[in-house]
PDB file of N, CA and C in Angstrom:
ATOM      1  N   UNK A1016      19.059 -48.430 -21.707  1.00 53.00           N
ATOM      2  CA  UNK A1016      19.341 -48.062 -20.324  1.00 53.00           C
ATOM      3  C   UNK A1016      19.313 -46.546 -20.139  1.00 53.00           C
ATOM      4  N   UNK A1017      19.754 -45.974 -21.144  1.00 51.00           N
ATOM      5  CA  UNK A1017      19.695 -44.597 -20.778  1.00 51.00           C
ATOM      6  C   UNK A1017      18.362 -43.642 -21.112  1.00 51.00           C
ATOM      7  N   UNK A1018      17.557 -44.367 -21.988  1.00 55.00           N
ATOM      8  CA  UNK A1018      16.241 -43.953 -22.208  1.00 55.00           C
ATOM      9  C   UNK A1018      15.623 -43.964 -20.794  1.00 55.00           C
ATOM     10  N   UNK A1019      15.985 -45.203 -20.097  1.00 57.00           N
ATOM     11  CA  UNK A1019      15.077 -45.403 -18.628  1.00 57.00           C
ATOM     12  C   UNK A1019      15.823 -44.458 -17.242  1.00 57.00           C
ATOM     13  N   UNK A1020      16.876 -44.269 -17.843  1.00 55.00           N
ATOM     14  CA  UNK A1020      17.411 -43.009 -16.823  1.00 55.00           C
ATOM     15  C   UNK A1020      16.639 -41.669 -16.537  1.00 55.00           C
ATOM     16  N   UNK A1021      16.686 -41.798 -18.442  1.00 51.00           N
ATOM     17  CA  UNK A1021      15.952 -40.208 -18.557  1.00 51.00           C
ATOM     18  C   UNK A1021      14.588 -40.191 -18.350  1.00 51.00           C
ATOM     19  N   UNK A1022      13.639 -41.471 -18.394  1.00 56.00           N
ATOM     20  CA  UNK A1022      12.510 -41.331 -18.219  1.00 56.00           C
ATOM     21  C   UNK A1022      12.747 -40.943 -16.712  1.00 56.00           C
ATOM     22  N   UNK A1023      13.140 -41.684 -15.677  1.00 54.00           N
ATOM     23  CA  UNK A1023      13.369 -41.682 -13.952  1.00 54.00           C
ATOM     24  C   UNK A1023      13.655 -40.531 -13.507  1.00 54.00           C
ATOM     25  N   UNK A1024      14.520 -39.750 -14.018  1.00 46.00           N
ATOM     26  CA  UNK A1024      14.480 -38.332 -13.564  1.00 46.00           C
ATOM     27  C   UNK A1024      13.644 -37.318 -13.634  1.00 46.00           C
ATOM     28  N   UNK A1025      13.160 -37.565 -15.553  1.00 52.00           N
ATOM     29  CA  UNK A1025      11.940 -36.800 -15.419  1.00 52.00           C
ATOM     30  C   UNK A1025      10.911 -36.851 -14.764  1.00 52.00           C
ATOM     31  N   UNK A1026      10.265 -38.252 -14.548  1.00 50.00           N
ATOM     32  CA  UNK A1026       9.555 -38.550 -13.291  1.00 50.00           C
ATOM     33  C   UNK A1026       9.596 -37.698 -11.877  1.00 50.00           C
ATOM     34  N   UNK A1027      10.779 -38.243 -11.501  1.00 47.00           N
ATOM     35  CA  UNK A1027      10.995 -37.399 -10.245  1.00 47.00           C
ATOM     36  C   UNK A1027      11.288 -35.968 -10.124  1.00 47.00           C
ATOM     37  N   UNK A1028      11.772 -35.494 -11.229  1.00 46.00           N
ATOM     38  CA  UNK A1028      11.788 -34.088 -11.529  1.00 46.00           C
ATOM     39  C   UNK A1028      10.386 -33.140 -11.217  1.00 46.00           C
ATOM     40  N   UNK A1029       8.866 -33.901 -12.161  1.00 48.00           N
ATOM     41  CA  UNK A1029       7.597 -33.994 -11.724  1.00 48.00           C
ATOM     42  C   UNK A1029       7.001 -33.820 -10.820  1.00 48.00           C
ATOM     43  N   UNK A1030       7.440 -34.969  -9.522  1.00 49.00           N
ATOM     44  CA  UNK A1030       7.097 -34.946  -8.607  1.00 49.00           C
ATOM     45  C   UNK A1030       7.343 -34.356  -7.677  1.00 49.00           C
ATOM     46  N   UNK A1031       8.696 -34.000  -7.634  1.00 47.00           N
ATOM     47  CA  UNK A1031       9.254 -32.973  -6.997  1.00 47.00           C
ATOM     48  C   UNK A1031       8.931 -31.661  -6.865  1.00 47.00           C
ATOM     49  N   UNK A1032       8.060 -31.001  -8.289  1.00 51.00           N
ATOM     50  CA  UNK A1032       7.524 -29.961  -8.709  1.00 51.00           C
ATOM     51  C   UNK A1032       6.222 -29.568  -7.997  1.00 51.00           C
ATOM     52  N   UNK A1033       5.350 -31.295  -8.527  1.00 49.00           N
ATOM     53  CA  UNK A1033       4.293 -31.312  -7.399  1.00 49.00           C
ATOM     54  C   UNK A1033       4.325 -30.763  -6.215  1.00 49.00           C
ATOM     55  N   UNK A1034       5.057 -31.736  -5.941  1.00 47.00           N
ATOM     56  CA  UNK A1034       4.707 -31.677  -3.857  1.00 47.00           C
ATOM     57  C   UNK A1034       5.250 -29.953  -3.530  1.00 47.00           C
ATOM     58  N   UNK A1035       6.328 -29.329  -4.772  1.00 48.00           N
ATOM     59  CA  UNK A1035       6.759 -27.747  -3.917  1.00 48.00           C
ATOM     60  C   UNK A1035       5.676 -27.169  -4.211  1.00 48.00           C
ATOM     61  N   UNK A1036       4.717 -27.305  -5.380  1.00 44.00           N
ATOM     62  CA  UNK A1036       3.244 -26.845  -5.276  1.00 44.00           C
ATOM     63  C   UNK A1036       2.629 -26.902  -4.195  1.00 44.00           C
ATOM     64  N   UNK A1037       2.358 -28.018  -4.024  1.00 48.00           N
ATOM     65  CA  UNK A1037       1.665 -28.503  -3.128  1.00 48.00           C
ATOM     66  C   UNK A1037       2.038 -27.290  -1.617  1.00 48.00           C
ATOM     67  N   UNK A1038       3.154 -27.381  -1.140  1.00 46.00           N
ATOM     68  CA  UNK A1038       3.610 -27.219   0.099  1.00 46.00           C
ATOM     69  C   UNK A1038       4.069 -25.578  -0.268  1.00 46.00           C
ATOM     70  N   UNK A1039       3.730 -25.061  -1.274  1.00 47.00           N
ATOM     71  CA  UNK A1039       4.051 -23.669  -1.604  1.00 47.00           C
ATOM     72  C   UNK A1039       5.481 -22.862  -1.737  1.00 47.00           C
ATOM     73  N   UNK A1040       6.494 -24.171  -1.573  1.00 45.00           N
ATOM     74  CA  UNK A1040       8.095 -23.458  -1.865  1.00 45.00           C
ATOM     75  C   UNK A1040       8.184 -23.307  -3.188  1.00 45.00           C
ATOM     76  N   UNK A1041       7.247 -24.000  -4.002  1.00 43.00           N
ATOM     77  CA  UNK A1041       7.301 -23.096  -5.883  1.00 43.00           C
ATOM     78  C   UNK A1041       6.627 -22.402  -6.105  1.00 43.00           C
ATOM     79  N   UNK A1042       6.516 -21.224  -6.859  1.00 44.00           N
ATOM     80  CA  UNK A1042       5.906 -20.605  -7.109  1.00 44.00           C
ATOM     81  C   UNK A1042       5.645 -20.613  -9.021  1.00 44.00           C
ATOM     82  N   UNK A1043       4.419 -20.279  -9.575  1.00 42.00           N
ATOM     83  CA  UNK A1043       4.710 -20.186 -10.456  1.00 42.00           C
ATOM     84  C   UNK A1043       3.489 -19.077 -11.146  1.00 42.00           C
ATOM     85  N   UNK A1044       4.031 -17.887 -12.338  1.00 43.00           N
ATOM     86  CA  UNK A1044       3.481 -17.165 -12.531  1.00 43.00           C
ATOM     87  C   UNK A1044       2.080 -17.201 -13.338  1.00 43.00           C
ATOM     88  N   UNK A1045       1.556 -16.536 -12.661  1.00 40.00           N
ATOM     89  CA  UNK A1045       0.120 -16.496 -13.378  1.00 40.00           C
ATOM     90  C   UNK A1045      -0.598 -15.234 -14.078  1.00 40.00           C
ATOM     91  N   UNK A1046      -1.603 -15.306 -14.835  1.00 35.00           N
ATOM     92  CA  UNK A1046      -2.384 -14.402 -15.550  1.00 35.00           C
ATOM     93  C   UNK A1046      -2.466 -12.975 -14.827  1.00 35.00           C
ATOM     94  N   UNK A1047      -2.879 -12.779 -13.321  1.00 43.00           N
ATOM     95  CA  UNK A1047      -3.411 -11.831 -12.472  1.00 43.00           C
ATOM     96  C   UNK A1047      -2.286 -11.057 -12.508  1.00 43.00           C
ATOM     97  N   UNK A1048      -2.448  -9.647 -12.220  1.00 48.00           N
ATOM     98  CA  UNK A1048      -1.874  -8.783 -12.392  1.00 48.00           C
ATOM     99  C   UNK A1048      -0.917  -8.061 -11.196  1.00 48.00           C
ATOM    100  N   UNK A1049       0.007  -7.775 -11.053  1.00 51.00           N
ATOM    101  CA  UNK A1049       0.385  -7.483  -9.180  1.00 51.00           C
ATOM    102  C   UNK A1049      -0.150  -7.156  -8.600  1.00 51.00           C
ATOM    103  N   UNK A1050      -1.403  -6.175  -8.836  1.00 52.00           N
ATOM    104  CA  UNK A1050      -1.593  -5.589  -8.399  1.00 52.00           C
ATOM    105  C   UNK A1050      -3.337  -6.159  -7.480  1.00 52.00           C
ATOM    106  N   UNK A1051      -3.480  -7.457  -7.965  1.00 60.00           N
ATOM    107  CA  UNK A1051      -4.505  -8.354  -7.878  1.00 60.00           C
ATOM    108  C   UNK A1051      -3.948  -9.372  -7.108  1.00 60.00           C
ATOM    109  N   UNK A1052      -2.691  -9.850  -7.176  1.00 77.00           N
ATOM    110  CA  UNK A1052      -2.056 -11.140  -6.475  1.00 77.00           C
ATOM    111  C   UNK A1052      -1.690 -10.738  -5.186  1.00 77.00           C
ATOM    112  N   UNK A1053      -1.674 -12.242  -4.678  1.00 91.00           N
ATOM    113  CA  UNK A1053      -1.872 -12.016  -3.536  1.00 91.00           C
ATOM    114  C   UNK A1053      -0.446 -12.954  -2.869  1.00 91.00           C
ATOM    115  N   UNK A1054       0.173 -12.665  -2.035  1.00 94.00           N
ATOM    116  CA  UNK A1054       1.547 -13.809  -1.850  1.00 94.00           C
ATOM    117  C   UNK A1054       2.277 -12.916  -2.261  1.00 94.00           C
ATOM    118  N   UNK A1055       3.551 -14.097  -2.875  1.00 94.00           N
ATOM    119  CA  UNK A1055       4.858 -13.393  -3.381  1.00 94.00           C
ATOM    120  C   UNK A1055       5.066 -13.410  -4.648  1.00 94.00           C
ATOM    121  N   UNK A1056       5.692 -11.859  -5.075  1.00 93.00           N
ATOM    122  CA  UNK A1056       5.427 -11.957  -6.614  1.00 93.00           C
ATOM    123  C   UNK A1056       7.356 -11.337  -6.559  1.00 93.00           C
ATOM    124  N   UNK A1057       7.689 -10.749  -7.916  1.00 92.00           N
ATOM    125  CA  UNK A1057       8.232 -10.326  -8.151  1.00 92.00           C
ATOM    126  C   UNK A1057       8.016  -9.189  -9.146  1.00 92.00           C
ATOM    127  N   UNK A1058       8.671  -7.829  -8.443  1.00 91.00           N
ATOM    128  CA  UNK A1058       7.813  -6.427  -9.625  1.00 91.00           C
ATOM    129  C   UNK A1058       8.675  -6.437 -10.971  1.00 91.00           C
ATOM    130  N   UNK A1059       7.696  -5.814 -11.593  1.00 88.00           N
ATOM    131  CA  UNK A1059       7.949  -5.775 -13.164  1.00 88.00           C
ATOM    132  C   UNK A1059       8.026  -4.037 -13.241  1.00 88.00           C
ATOM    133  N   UNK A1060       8.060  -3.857 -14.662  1.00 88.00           N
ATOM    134  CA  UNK A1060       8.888  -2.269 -14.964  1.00 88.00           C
ATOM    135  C   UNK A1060      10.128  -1.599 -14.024  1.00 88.00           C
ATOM    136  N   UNK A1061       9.351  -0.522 -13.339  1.00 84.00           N
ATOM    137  CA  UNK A1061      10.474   0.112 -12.778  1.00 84.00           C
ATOM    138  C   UNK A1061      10.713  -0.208 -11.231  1.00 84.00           C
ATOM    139  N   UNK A1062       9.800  -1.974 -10.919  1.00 87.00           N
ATOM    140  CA  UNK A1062      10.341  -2.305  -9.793  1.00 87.00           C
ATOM    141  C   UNK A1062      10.759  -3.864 -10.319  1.00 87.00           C
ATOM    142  N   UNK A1063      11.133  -4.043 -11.443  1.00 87.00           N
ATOM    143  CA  UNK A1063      11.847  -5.077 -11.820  1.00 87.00           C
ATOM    144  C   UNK A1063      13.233  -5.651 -11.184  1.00 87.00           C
ATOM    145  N   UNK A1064      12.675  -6.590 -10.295  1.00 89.00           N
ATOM    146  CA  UNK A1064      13.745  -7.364  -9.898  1.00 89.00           C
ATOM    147  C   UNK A1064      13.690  -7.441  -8.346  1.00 89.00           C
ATOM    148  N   UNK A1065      12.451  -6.872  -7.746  1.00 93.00           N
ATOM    149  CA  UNK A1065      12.550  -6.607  -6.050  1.00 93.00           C
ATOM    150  C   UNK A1065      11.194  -7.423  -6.121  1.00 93.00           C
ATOM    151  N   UNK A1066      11.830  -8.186  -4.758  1.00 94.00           N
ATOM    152  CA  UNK A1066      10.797  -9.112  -4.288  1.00 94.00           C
ATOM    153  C   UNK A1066       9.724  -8.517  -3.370  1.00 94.00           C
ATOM    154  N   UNK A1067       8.143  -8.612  -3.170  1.00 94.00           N
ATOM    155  CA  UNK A1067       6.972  -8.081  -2.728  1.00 94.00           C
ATOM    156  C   UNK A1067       6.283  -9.488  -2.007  1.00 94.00           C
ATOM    157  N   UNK A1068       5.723  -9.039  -0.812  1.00 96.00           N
ATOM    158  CA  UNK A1068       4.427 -10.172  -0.093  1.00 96.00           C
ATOM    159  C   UNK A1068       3.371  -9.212  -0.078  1.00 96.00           C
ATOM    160  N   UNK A1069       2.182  -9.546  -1.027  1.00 95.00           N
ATOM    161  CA  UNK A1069       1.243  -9.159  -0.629  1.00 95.00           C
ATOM    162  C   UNK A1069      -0.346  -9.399   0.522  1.00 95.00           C
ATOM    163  N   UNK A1070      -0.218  -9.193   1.257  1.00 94.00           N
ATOM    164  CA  UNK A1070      -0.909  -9.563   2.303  1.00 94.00           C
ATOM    165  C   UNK A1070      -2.408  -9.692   2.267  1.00 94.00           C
ATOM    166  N   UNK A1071      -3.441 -10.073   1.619  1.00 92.00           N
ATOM    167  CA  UNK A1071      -4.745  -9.864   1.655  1.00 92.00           C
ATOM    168  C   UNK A1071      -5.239 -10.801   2.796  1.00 92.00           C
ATOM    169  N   UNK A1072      -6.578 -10.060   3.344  1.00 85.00           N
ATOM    170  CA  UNK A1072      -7.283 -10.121   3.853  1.00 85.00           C
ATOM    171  C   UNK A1072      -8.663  -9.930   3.977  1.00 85.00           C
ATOM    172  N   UNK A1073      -9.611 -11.102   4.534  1.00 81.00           N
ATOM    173  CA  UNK A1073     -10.587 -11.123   4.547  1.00 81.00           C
ATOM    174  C   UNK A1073     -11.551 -10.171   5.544  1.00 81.00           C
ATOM    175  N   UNK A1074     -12.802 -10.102   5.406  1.00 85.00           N
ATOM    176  CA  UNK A1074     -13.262  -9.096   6.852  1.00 85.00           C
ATOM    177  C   UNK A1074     -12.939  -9.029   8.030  1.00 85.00           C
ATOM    178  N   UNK A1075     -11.652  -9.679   8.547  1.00 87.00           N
ATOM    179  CA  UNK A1075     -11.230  -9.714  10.038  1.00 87.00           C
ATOM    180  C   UNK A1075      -9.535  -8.802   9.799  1.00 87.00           C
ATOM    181  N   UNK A1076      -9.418  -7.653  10.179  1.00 90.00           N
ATOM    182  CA  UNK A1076      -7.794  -7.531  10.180  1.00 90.00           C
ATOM    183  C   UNK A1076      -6.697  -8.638  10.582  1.00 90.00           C
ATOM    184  N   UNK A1077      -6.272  -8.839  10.161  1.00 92.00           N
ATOM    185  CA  UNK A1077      -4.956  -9.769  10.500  1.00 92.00           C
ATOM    186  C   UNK A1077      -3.693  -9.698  10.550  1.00 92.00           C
ATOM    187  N   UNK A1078      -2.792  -9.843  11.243  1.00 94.00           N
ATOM    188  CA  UNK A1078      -1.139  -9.461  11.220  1.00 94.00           C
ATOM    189  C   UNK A1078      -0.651 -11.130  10.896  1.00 94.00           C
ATOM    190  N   UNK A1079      -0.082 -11.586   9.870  1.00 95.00           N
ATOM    191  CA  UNK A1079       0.311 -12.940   9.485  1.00 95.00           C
ATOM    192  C   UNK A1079       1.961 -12.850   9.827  1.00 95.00           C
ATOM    193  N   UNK A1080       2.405 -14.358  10.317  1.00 96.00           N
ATOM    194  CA  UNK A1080       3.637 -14.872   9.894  1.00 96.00           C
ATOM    195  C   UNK A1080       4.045 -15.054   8.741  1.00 96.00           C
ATOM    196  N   UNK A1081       5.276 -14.295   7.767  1.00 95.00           N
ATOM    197  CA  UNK A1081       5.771 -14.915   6.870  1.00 95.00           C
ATOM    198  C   UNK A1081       7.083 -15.592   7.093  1.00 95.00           C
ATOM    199  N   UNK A1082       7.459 -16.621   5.997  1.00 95.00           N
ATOM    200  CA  UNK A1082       9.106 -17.439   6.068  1.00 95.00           C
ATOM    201  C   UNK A1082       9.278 -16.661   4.820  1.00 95.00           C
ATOM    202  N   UNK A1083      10.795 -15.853   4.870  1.00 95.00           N
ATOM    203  CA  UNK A1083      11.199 -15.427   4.085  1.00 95.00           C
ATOM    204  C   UNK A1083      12.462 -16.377   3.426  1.00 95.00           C
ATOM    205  N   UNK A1084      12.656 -16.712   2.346  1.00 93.00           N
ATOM    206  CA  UNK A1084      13.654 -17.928   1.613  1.00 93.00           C
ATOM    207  C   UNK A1084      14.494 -17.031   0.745  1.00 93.00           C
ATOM    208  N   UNK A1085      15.400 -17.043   1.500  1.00 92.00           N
ATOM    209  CA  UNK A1085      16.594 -16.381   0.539  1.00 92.00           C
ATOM    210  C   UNK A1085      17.439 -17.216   0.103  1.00 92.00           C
ATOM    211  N   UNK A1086      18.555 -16.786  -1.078  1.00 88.00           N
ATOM    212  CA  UNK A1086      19.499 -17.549  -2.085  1.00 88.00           C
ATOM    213  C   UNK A1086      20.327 -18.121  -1.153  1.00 88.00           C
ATOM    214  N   UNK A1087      20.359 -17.952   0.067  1.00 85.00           N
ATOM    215  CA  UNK A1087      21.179 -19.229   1.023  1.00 85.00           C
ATOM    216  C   UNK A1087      20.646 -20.375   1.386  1.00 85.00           C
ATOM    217  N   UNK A1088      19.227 -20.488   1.517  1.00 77.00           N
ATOM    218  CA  UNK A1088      18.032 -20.847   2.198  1.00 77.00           C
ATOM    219  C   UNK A1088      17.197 -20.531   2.753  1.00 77.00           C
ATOM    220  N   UNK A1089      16.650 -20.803   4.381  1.00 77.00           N
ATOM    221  CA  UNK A1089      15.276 -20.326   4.558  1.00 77.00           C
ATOM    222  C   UNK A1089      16.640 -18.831   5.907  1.00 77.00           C
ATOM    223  N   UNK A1090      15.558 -18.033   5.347  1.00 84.00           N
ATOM    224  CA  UNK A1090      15.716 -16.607   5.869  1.00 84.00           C
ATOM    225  C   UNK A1090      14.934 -16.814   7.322  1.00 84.00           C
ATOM    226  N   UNK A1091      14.504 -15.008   7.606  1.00 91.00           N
ATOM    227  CA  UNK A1091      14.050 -15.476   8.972  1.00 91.00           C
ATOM    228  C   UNK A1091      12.500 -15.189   8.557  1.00 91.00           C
ATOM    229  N   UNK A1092      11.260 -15.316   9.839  1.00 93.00           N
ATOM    230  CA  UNK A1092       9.769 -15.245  10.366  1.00 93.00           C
ATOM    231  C   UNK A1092       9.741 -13.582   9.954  1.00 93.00           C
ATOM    232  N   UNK A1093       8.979 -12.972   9.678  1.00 94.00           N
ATOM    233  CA  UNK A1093       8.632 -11.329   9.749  1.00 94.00           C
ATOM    234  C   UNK A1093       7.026 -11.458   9.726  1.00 94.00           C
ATOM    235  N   UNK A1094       6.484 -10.529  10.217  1.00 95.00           N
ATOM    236  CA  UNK A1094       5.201 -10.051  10.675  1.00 95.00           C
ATOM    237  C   UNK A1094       4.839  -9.265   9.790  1.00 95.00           C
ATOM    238  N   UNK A1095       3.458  -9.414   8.739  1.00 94.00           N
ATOM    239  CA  UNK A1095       3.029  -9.063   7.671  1.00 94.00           C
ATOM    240  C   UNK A1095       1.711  -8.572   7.969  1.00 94.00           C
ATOM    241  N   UNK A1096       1.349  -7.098   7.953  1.00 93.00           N
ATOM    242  CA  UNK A1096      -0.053  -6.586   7.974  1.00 93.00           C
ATOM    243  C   UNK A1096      -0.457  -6.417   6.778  1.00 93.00           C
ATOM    244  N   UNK A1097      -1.971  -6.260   6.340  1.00 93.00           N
ATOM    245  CA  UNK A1097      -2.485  -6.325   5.423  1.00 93.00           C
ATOM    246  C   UNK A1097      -1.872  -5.507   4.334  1.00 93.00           C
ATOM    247  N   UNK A1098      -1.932  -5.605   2.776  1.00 92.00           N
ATOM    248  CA  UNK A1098      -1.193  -4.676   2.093  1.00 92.00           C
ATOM    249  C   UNK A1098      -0.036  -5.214   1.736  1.00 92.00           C
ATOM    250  N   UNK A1099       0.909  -4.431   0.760  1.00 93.00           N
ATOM    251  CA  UNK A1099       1.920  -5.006  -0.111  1.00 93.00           C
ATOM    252  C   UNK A1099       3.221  -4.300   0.891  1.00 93.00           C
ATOM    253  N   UNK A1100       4.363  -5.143   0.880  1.00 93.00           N
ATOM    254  CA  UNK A1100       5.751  -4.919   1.715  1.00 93.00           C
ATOM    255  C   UNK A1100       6.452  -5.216   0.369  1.00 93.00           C
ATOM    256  N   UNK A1101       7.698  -4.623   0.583  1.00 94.00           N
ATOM    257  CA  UNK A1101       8.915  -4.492  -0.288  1.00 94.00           C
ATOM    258  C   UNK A1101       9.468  -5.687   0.537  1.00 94.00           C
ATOM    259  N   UNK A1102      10.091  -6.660   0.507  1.00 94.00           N
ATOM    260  CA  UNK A1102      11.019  -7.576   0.858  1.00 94.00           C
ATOM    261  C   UNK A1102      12.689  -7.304   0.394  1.00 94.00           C
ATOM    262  N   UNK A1103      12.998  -6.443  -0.782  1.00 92.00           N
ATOM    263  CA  UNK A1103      14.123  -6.609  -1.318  1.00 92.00           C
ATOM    264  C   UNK A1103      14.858  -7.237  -2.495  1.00 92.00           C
ATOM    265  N   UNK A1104      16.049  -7.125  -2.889  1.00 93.00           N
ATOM    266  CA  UNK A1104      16.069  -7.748  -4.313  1.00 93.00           C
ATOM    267  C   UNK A1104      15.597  -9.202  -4.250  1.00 93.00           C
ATOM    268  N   UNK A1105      15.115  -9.227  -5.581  1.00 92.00           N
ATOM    269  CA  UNK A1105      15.013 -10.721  -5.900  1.00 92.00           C
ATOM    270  C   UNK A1105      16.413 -11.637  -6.109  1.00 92.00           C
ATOM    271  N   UNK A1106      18.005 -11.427  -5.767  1.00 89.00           N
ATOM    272  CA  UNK A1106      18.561 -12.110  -6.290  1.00 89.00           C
ATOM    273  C   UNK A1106      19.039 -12.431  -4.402  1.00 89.00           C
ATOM    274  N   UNK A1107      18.555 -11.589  -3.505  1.00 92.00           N
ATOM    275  CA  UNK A1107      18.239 -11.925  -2.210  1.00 92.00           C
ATOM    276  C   UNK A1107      17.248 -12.582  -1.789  1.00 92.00           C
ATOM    277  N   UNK A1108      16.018 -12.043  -2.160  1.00 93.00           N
ATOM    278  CA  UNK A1108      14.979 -12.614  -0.892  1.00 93.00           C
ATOM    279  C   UNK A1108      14.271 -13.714  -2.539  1.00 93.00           C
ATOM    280  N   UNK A1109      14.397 -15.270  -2.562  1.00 91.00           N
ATOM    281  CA  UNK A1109      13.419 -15.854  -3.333  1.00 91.00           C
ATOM    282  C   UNK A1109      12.087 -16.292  -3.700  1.00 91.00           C
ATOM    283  N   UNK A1110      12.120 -16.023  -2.056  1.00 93.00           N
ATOM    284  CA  UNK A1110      10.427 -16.378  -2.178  1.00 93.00           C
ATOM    285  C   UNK A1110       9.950 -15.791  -0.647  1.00 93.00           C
ATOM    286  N   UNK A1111       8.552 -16.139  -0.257  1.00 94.00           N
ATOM    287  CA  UNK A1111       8.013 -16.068   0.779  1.00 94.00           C
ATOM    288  C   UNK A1111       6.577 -16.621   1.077  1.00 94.00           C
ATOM    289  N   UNK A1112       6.494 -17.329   2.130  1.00 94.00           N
ATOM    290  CA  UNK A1112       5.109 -17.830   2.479  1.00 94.00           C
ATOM    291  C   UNK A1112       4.738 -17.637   3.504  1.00 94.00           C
ATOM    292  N   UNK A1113       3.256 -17.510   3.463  1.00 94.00           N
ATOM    293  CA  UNK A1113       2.712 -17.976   4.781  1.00 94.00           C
ATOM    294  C   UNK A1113       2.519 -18.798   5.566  1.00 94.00           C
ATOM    295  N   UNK A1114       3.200 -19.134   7.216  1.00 94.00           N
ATOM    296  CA  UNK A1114       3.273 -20.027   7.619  1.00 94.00           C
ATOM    297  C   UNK A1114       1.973 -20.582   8.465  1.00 94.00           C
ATOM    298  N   UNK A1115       0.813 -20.006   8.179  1.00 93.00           N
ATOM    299  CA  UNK A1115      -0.354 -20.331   8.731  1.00 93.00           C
ATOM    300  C   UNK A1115      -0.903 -19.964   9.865  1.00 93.00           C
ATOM    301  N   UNK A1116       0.078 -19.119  10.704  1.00 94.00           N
ATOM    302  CA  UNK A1116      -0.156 -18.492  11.825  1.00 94.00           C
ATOM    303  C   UNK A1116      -0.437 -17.024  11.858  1.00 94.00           C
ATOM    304  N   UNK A1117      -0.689 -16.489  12.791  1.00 93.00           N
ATOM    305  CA  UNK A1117      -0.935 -15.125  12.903  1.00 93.00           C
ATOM    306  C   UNK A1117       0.297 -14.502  14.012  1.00 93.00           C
ATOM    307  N   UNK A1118       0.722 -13.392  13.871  1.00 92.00           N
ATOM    308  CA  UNK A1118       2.069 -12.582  14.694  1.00 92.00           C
ATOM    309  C   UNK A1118       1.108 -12.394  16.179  1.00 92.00           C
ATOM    310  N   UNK A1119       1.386 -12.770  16.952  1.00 79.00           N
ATOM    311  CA  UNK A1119       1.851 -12.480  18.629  1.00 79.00           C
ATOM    312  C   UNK A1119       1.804 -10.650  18.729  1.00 79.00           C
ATOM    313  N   UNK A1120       2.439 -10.094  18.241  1.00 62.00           N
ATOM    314  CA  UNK A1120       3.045  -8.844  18.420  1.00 62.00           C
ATOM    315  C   UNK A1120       2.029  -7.839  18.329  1.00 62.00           C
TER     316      UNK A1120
END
């Protein structure tokens, strides 16, 4: 019985992982360098520990919506032009995405 517990959680543990892939509330680190990535990273050396959105863009300028997710939950909307923003510590701001829209402003 408890083998099939532990299988069931891990399962759903899985899937759970999936779908925040999927829907972009996980993040997870990759090869590329900060200075190449694009989204939300977190800086290393002497900006170790402050959270960054980097904004790229294709041949059209763009001003994007981000959701900022802080250690309470979801934070507020901010308006992201092309280029890298400081967001703040990482033990504040956890993540950030794009919500698919473009800023009004």
């Amino acid at each position: 019985m408890v083998n099939k517990s532990k299988k069931i959680v891990k399962l759903l543990a899985g899937a759970t992982i999936a779908v925040g892939l999927a829907l972009g509330f996980v993040t997870v680190p990759t090869a590329k360098s900060e200075a190449s990535a694009c989204g939300f990273y977190v800086g290393r050396g002497v900006w170790s520990g402050w959270s960054f959105y980097r904004h790229c863009t294709g041949p059209v300028y763009t001003i994007v919506e981000v959701q900022l997710v802080t250690w309470r939950g979801r934070g507020r909307v901010i308006c992201v032009k092309p280029g890298t923003i400081g967001l703040g510590p990482y033990s504040h701001i956890r993540n950030a995405y794009y919500t698919g829209r473009l800023c009004r402003r």
